[in-house]
PDB file of C-alpha atoms in Angstrom:
ATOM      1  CA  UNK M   1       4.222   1.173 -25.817  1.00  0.00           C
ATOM      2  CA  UNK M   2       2.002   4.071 -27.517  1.00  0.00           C
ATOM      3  CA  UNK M   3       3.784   7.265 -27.593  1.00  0.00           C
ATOM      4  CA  UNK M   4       0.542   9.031 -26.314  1.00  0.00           C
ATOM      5  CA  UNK M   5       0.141   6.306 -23.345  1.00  0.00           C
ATOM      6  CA  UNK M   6       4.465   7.122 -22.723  1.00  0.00           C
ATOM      7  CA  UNK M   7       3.967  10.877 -22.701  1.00  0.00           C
ATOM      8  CA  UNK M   8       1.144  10.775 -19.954  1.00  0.00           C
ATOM      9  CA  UNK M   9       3.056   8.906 -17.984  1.00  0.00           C
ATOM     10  CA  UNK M  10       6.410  10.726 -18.247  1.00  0.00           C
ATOM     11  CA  UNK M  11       4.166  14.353 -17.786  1.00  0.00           C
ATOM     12  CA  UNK M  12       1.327  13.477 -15.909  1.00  0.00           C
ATOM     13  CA  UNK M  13       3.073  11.293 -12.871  1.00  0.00           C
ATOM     14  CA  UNK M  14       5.884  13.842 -12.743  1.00  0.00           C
ATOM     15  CA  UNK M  15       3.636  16.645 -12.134  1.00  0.00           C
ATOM     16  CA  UNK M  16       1.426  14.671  -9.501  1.00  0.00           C
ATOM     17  CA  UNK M  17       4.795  13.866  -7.267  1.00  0.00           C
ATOM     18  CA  UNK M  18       5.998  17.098  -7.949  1.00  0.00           C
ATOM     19  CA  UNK M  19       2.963  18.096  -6.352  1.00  0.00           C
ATOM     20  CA  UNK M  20       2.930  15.962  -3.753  1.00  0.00           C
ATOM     21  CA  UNK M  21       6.398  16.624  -2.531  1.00  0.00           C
ATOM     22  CA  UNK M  22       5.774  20.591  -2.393  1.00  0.00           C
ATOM     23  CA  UNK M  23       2.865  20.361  -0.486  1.00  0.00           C
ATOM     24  CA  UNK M  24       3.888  17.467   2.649  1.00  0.00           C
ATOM     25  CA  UNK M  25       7.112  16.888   1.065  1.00  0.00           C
ATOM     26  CA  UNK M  26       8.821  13.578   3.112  1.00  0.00           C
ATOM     27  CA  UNK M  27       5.030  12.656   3.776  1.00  0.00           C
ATOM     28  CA  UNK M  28       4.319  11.813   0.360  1.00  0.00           C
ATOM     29  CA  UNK M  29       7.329   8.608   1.195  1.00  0.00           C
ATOM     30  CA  UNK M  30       5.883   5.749   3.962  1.00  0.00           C
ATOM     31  CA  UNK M  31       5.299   7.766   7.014  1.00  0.00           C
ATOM     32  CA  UNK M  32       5.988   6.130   9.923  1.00  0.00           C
ATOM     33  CA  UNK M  33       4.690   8.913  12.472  1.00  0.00           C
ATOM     34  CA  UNK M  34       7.503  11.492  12.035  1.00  0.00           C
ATOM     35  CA  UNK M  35       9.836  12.092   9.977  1.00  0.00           C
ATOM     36  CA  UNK M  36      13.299  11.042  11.882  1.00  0.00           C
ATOM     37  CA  UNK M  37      10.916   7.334  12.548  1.00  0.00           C
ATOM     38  CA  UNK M  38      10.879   7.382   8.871  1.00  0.00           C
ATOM     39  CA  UNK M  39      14.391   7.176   8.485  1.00  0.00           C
ATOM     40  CA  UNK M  40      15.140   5.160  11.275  1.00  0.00           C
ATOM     41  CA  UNK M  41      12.692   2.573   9.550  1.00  0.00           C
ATOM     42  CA  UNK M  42      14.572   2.356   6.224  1.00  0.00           C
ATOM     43  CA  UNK M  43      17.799   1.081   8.241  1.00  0.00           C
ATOM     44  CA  UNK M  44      15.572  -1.709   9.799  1.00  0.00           C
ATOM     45  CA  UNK M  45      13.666  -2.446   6.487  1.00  0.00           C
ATOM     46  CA  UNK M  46      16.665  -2.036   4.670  1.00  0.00           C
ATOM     47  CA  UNK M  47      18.532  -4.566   6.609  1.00  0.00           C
ATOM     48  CA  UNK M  48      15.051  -7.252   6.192  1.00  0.00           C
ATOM     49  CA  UNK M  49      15.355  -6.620   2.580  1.00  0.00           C
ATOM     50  CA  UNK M  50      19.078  -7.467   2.303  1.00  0.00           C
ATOM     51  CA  UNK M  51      19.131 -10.132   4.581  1.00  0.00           C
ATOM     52  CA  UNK M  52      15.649 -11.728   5.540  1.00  0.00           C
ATOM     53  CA  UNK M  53      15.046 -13.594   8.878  1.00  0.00           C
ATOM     54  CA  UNK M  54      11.872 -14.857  10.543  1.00  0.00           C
ATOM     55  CA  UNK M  55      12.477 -13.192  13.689  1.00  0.00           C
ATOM     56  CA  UNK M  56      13.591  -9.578  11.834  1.00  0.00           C
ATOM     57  CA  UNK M  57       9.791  -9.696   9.756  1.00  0.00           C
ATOM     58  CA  UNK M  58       8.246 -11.009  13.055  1.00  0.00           C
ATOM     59  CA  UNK M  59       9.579  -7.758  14.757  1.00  0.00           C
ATOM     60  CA  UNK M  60       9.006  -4.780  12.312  1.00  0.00           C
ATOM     61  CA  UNK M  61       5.026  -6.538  11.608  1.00  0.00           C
ATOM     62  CA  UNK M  62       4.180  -6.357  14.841  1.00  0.00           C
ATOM     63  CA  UNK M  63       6.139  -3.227  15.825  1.00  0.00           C
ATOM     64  CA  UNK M  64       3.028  -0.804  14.809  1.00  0.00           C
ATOM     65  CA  UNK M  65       4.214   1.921  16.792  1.00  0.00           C
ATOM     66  CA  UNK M  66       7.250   2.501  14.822  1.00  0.00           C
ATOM     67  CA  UNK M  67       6.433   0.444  11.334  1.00  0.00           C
ATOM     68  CA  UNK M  68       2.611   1.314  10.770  1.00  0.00           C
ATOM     69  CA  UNK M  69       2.095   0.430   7.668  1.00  0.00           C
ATOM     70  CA  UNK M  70       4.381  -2.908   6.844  1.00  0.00           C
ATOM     71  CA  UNK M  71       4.812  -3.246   3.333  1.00  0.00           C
ATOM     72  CA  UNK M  72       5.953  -7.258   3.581  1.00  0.00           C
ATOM     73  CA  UNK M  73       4.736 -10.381   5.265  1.00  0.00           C
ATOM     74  CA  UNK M  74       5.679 -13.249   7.216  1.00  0.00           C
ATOM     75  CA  UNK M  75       6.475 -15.102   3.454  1.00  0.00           C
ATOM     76  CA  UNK M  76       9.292 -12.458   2.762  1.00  0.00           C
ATOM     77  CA  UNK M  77      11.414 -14.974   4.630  1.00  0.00           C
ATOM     78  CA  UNK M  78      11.434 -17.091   1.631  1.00  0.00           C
ATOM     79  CA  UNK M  79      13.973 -14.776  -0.461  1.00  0.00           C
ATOM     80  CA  UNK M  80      17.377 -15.490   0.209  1.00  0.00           C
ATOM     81  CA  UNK M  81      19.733 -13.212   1.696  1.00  0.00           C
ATOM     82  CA  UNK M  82      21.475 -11.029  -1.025  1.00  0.00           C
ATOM     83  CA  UNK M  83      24.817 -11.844  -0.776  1.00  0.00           C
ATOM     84  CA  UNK M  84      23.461 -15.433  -2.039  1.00  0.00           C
ATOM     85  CA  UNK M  85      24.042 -13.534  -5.011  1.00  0.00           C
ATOM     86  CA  UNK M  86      26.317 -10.876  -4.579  1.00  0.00           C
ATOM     87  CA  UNK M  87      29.721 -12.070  -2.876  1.00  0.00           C
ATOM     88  CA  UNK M  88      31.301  -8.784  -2.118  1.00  0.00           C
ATOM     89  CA  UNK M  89      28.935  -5.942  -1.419  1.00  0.00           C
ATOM     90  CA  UNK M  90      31.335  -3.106  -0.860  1.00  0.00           C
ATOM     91  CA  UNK M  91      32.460  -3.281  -4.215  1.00  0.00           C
ATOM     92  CA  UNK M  92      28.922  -3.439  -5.961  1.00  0.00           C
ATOM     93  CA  UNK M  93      26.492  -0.858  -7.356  1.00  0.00           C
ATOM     94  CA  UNK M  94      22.728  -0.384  -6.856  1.00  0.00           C
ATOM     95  CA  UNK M  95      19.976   1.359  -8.290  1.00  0.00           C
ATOM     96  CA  UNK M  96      17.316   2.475  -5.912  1.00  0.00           C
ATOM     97  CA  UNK M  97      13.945   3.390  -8.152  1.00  0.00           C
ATOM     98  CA  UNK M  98      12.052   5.996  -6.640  1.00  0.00           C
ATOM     99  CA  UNK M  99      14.426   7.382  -3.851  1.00  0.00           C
ATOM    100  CA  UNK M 100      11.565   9.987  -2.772  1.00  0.00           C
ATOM    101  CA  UNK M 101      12.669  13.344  -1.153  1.00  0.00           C
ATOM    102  CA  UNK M 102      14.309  11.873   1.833  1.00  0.00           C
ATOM    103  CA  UNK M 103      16.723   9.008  -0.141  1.00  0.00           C
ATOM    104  CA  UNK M 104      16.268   7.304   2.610  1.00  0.00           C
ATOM    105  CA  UNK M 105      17.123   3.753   1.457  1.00  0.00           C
ATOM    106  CA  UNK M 106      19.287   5.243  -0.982  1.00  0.00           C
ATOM    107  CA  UNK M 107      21.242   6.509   2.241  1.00  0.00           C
ATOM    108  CA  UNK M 108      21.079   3.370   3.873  1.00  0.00           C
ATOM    109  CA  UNK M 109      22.220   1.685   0.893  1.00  0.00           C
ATOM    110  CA  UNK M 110      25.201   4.030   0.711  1.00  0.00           C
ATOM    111  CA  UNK M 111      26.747   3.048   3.815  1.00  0.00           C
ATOM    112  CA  UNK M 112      27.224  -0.847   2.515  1.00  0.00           C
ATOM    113  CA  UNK M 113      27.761  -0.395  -1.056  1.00  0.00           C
ATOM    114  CA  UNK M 114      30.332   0.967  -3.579  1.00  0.00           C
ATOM    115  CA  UNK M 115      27.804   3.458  -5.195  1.00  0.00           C
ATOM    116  CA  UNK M 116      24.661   4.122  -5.293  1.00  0.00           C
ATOM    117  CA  UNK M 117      22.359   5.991  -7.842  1.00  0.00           C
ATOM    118  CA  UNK M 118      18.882   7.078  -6.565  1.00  0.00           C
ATOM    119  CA  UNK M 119      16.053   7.704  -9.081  1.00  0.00           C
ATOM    120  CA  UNK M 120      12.825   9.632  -9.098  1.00  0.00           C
ATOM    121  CA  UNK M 121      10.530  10.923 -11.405  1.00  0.00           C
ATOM    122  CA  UNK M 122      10.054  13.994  -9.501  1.00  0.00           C
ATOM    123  CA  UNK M 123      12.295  16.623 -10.066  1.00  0.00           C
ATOM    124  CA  UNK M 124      11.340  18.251  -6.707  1.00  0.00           C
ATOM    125  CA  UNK M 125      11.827  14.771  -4.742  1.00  0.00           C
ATOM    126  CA  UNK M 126      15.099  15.043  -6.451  1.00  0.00           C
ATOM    127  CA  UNK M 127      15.715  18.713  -4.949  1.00  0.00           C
ATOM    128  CA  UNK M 128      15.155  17.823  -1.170  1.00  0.00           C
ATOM    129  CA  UNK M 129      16.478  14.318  -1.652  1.00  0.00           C
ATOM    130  CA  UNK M 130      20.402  15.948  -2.697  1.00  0.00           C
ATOM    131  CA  UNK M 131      19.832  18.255   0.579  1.00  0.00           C
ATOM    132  CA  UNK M 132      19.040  14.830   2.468  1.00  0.00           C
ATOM    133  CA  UNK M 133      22.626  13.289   0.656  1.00  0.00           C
ATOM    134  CA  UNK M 134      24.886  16.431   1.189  1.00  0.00           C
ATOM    135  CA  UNK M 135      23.637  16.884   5.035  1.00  0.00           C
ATOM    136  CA  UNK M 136      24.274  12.622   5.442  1.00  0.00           C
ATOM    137  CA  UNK M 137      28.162  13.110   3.487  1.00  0.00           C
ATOM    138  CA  UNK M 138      27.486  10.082   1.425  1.00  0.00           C
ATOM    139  CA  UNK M 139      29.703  10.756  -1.317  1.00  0.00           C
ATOM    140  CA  UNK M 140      28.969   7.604  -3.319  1.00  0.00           C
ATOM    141  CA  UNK M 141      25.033   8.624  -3.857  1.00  0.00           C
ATOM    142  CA  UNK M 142      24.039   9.927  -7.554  1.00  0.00           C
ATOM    143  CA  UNK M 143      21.168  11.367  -7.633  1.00  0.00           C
ATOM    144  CA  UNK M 144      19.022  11.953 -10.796  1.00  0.00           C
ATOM    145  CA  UNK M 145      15.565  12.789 -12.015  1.00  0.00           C
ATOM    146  CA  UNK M 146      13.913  10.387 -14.447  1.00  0.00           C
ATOM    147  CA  UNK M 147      10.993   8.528 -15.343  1.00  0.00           C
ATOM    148  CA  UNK M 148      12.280   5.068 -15.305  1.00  0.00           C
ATOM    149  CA  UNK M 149      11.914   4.494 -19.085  1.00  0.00           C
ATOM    150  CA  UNK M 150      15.165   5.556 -20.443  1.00  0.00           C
ATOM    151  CA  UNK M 151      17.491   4.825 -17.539  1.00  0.00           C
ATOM    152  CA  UNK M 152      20.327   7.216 -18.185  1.00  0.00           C
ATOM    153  CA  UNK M 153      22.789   4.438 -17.343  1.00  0.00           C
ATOM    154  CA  UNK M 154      25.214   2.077 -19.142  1.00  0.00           C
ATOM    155  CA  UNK M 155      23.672  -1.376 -20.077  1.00  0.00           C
ATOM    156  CA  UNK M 156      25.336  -4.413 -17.923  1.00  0.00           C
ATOM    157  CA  UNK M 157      26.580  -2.056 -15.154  1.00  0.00           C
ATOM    158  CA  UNK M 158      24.169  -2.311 -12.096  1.00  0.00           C
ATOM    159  CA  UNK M 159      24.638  -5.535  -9.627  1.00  0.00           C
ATOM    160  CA  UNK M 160      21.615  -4.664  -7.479  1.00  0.00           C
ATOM    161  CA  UNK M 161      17.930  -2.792  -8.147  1.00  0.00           C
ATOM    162  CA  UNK M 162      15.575  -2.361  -6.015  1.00  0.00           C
ATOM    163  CA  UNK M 163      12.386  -0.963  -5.410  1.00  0.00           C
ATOM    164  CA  UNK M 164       9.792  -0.252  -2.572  1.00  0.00           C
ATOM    165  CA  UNK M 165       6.528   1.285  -2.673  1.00  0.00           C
ATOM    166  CA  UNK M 166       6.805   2.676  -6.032  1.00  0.00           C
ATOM    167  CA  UNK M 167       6.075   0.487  -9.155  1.00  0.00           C
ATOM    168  CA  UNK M 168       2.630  -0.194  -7.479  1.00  0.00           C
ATOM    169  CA  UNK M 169       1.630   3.453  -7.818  1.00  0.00           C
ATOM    170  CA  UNK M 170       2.352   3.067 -11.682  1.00  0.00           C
ATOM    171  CA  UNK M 171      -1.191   3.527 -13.374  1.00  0.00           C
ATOM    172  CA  UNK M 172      -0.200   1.514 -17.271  1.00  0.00           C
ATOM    173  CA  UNK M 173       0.918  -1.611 -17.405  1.00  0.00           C
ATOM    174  CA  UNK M 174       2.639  -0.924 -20.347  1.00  0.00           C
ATOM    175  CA  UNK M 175       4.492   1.617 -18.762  1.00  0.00           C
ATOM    176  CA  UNK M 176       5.776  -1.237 -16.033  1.00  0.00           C
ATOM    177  CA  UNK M 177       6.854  -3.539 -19.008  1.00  0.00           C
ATOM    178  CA  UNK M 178       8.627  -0.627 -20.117  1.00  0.00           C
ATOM    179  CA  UNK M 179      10.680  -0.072 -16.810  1.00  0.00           C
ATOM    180  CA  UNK M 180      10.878  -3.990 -16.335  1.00  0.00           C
ATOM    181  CA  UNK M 181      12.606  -3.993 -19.787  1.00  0.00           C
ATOM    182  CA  UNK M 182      15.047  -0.968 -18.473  1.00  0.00           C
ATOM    183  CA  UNK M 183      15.929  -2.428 -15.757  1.00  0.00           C
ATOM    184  CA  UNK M 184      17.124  -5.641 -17.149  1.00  0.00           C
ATOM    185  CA  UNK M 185      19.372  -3.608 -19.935  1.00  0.00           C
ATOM    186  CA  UNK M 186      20.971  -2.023 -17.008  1.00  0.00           C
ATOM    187  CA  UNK M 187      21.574  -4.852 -14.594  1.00  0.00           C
ATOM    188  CA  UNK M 188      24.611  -6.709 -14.960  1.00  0.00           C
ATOM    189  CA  UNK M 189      24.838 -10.316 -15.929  1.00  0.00           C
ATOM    190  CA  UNK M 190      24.204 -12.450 -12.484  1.00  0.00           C
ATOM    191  CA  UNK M 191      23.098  -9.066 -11.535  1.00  0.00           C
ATOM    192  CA  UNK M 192      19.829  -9.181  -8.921  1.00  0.00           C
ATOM    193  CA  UNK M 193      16.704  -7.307  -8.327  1.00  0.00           C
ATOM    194  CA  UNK M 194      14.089  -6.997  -5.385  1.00  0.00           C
ATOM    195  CA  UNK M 195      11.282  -5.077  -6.083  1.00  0.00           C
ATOM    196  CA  UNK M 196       7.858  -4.778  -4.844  1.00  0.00           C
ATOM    197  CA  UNK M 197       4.413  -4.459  -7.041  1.00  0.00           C
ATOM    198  CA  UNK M 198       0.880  -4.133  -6.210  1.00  0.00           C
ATOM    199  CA  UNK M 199      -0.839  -7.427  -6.663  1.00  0.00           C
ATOM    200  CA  UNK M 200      -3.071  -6.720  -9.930  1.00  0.00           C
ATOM    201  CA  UNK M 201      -5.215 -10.492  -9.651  1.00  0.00           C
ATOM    202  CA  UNK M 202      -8.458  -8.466  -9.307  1.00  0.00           C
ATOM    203  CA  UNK M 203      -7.421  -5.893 -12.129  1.00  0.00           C
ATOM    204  CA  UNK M 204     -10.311  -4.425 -14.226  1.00  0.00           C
ATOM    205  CA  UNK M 205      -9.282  -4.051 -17.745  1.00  0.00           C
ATOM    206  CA  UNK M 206      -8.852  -0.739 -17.392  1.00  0.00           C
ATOM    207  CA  UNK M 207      -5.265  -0.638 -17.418  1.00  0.00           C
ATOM    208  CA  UNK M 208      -4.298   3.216 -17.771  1.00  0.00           C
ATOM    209  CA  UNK M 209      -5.163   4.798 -14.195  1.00  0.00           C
ATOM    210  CA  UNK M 210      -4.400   7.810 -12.467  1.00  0.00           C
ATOM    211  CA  UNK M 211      -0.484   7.635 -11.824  1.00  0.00           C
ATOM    212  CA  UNK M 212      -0.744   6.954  -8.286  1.00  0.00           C
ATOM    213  CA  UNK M 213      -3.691   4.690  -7.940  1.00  0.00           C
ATOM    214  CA  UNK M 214      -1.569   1.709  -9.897  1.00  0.00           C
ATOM    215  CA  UNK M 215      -2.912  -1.096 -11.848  1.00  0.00           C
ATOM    216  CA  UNK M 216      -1.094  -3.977 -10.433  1.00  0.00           C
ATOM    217  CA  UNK M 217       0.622  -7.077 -11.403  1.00  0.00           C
ATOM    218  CA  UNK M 218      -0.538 -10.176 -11.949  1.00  0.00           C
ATOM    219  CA  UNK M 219       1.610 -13.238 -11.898  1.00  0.00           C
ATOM    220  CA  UNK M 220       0.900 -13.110 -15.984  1.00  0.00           C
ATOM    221  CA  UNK M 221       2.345 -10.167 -15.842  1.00  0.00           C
ATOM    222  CA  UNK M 222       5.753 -11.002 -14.392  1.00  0.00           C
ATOM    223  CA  UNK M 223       5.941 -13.931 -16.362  1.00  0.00           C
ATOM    224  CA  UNK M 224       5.963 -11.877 -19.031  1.00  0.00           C
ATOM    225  CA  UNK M 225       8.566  -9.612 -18.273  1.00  0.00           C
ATOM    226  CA  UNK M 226      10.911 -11.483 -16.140  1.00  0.00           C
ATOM    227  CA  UNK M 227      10.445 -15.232 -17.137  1.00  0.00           C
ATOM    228  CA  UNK M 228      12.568 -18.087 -15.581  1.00  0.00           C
ATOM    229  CA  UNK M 229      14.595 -15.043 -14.496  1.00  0.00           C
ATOM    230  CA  UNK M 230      12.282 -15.112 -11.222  1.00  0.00           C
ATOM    231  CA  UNK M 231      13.813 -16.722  -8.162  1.00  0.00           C
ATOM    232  CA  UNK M 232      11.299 -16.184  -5.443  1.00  0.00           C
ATOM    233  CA  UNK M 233       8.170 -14.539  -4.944  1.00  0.00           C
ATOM    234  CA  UNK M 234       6.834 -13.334  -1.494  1.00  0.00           C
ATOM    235  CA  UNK M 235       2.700 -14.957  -2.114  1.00  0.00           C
ATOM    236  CA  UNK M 236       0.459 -12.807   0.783  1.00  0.00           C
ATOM    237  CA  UNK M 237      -0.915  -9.719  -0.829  1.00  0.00           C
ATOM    238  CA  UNK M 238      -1.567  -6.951  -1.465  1.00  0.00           C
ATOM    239  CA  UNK M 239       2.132  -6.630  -2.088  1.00  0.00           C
ATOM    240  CA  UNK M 240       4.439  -8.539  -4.028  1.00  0.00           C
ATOM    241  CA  UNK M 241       8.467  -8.797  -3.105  1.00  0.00           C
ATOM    242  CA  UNK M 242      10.136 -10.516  -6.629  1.00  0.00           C
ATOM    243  CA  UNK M 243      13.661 -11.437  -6.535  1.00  0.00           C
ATOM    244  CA  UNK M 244      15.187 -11.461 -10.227  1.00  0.00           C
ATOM    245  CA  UNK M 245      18.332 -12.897 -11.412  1.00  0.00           C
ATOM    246  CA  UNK M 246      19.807 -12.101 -14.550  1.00  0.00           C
ATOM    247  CA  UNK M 247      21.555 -14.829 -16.477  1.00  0.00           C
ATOM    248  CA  UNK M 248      25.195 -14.835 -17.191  1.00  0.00           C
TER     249      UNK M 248
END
């Protein structure tokens, strides 16, 4: 990646969630219609995520009242549940990319998992996310600020990373091959990821937008960063769920 295409990123998309999270603060996250239906959500989405069943996607899509703006379909139901992969949760670690100011999956997450380290690129998310943590007691959350390219963690030493509702804000592709790349030094070997993208099939080849607008990913794209590591794929767009498994 160009250093001048690495430095807008890392300055640019700071500032604009730093903005963001001054001025509505938890509304900058998925806003379910309040903030404490915001947080209920995550344990609900949380729980889909982990462990996906027909009837639990049938119930949070059509529950609009409480889960506006679904960020799955009916297809999610084709990645396996996560301890197909990961035997003993309560001794495991995860990484949850882009936490936001409320940590709200990062909370969740907490409560069935060893540790848990929540990253954001926004310093201020960071700020009201640790008042979020320390109000919850969940101990086993590390919180830090960063911008996804230089994880400051130890290569081989995460057994879960996941994402929601951030990498498809990420305006440079580049910049997503860059964080792909990160996030496979720091997962461990038969380590697993879910993580959701924008789909990126009708791209323009403009592929440096405005840090929230997002280029998206084509199915190239993963290809390219993930290979045969790709287990499953949820098809219906405009998002795209990948499951990841790293080799032993």
């Amino acid at each position: 990646m160009s250093n001048k295409r690495l430095e807008f990123y890392k300055w640019d998309a700071a500032q604009y969630w730093n903005k963001e999270y001054k001025t509505i603060d938890w509304k900058a996250v998925h806003d379910a219609g309040g903030r404490e239906k915001t947080v209920a959500l995550a344990a609900r989405e949380i729980d889909l995520f982990l462990f996906p069943t027909e009837e639990k996607i049938e119930g949070l899509i059509t529950d609009t009242e409480n889960n506006p703006f679904p960020t799955f379909s009916r297809d999610y139901v084709n990645h396996r549940p996560l301890t197909d992969y990961i035997s003993d949760l309560e001794t495991a670690t995860v990484l949850d990319y882009g936490c936001g100011s409320l940590a709200r999956y990062s909370i969740e997450f907490s409560k069935r998992f060893k540790r848990v380290y929540g990253i954001d690129i926004s310093s201020e998310a960071i700020k009201l996310a640790r008042s979020e943590v320390i109000k919850k007691e969940r101990k086993n959350v590390v919180l830090m600020q960063n911008n996804g390219v230089n994880l400051p963690l130890p290569s081989n030493y995460i057994d879960f990373i996941f994402s929601n509702l951030v990498l498809q804000h990420i305006g440079n592709i580049e910049v997503n091959y860059a964080i792909a790349e990160e996030f496979l030094r720091v997962l461990k070997p038969g380590g697993v990821m879910r993580i959701e993208y924008l789909d990126g099939s009708a791209r323009k080849d403009d592929l440096f937008a405005h840090p929230a607008e997002g280029s998206g990913i084509t199915r190239d794209d993963l290809q390219k960063m993930y290979g045969d590591r790709i287990v499953s794929v949820s098809e219906e767009t405009p998002w795209l769920w990948v499951t990841i498994l790293k080799e032993e």
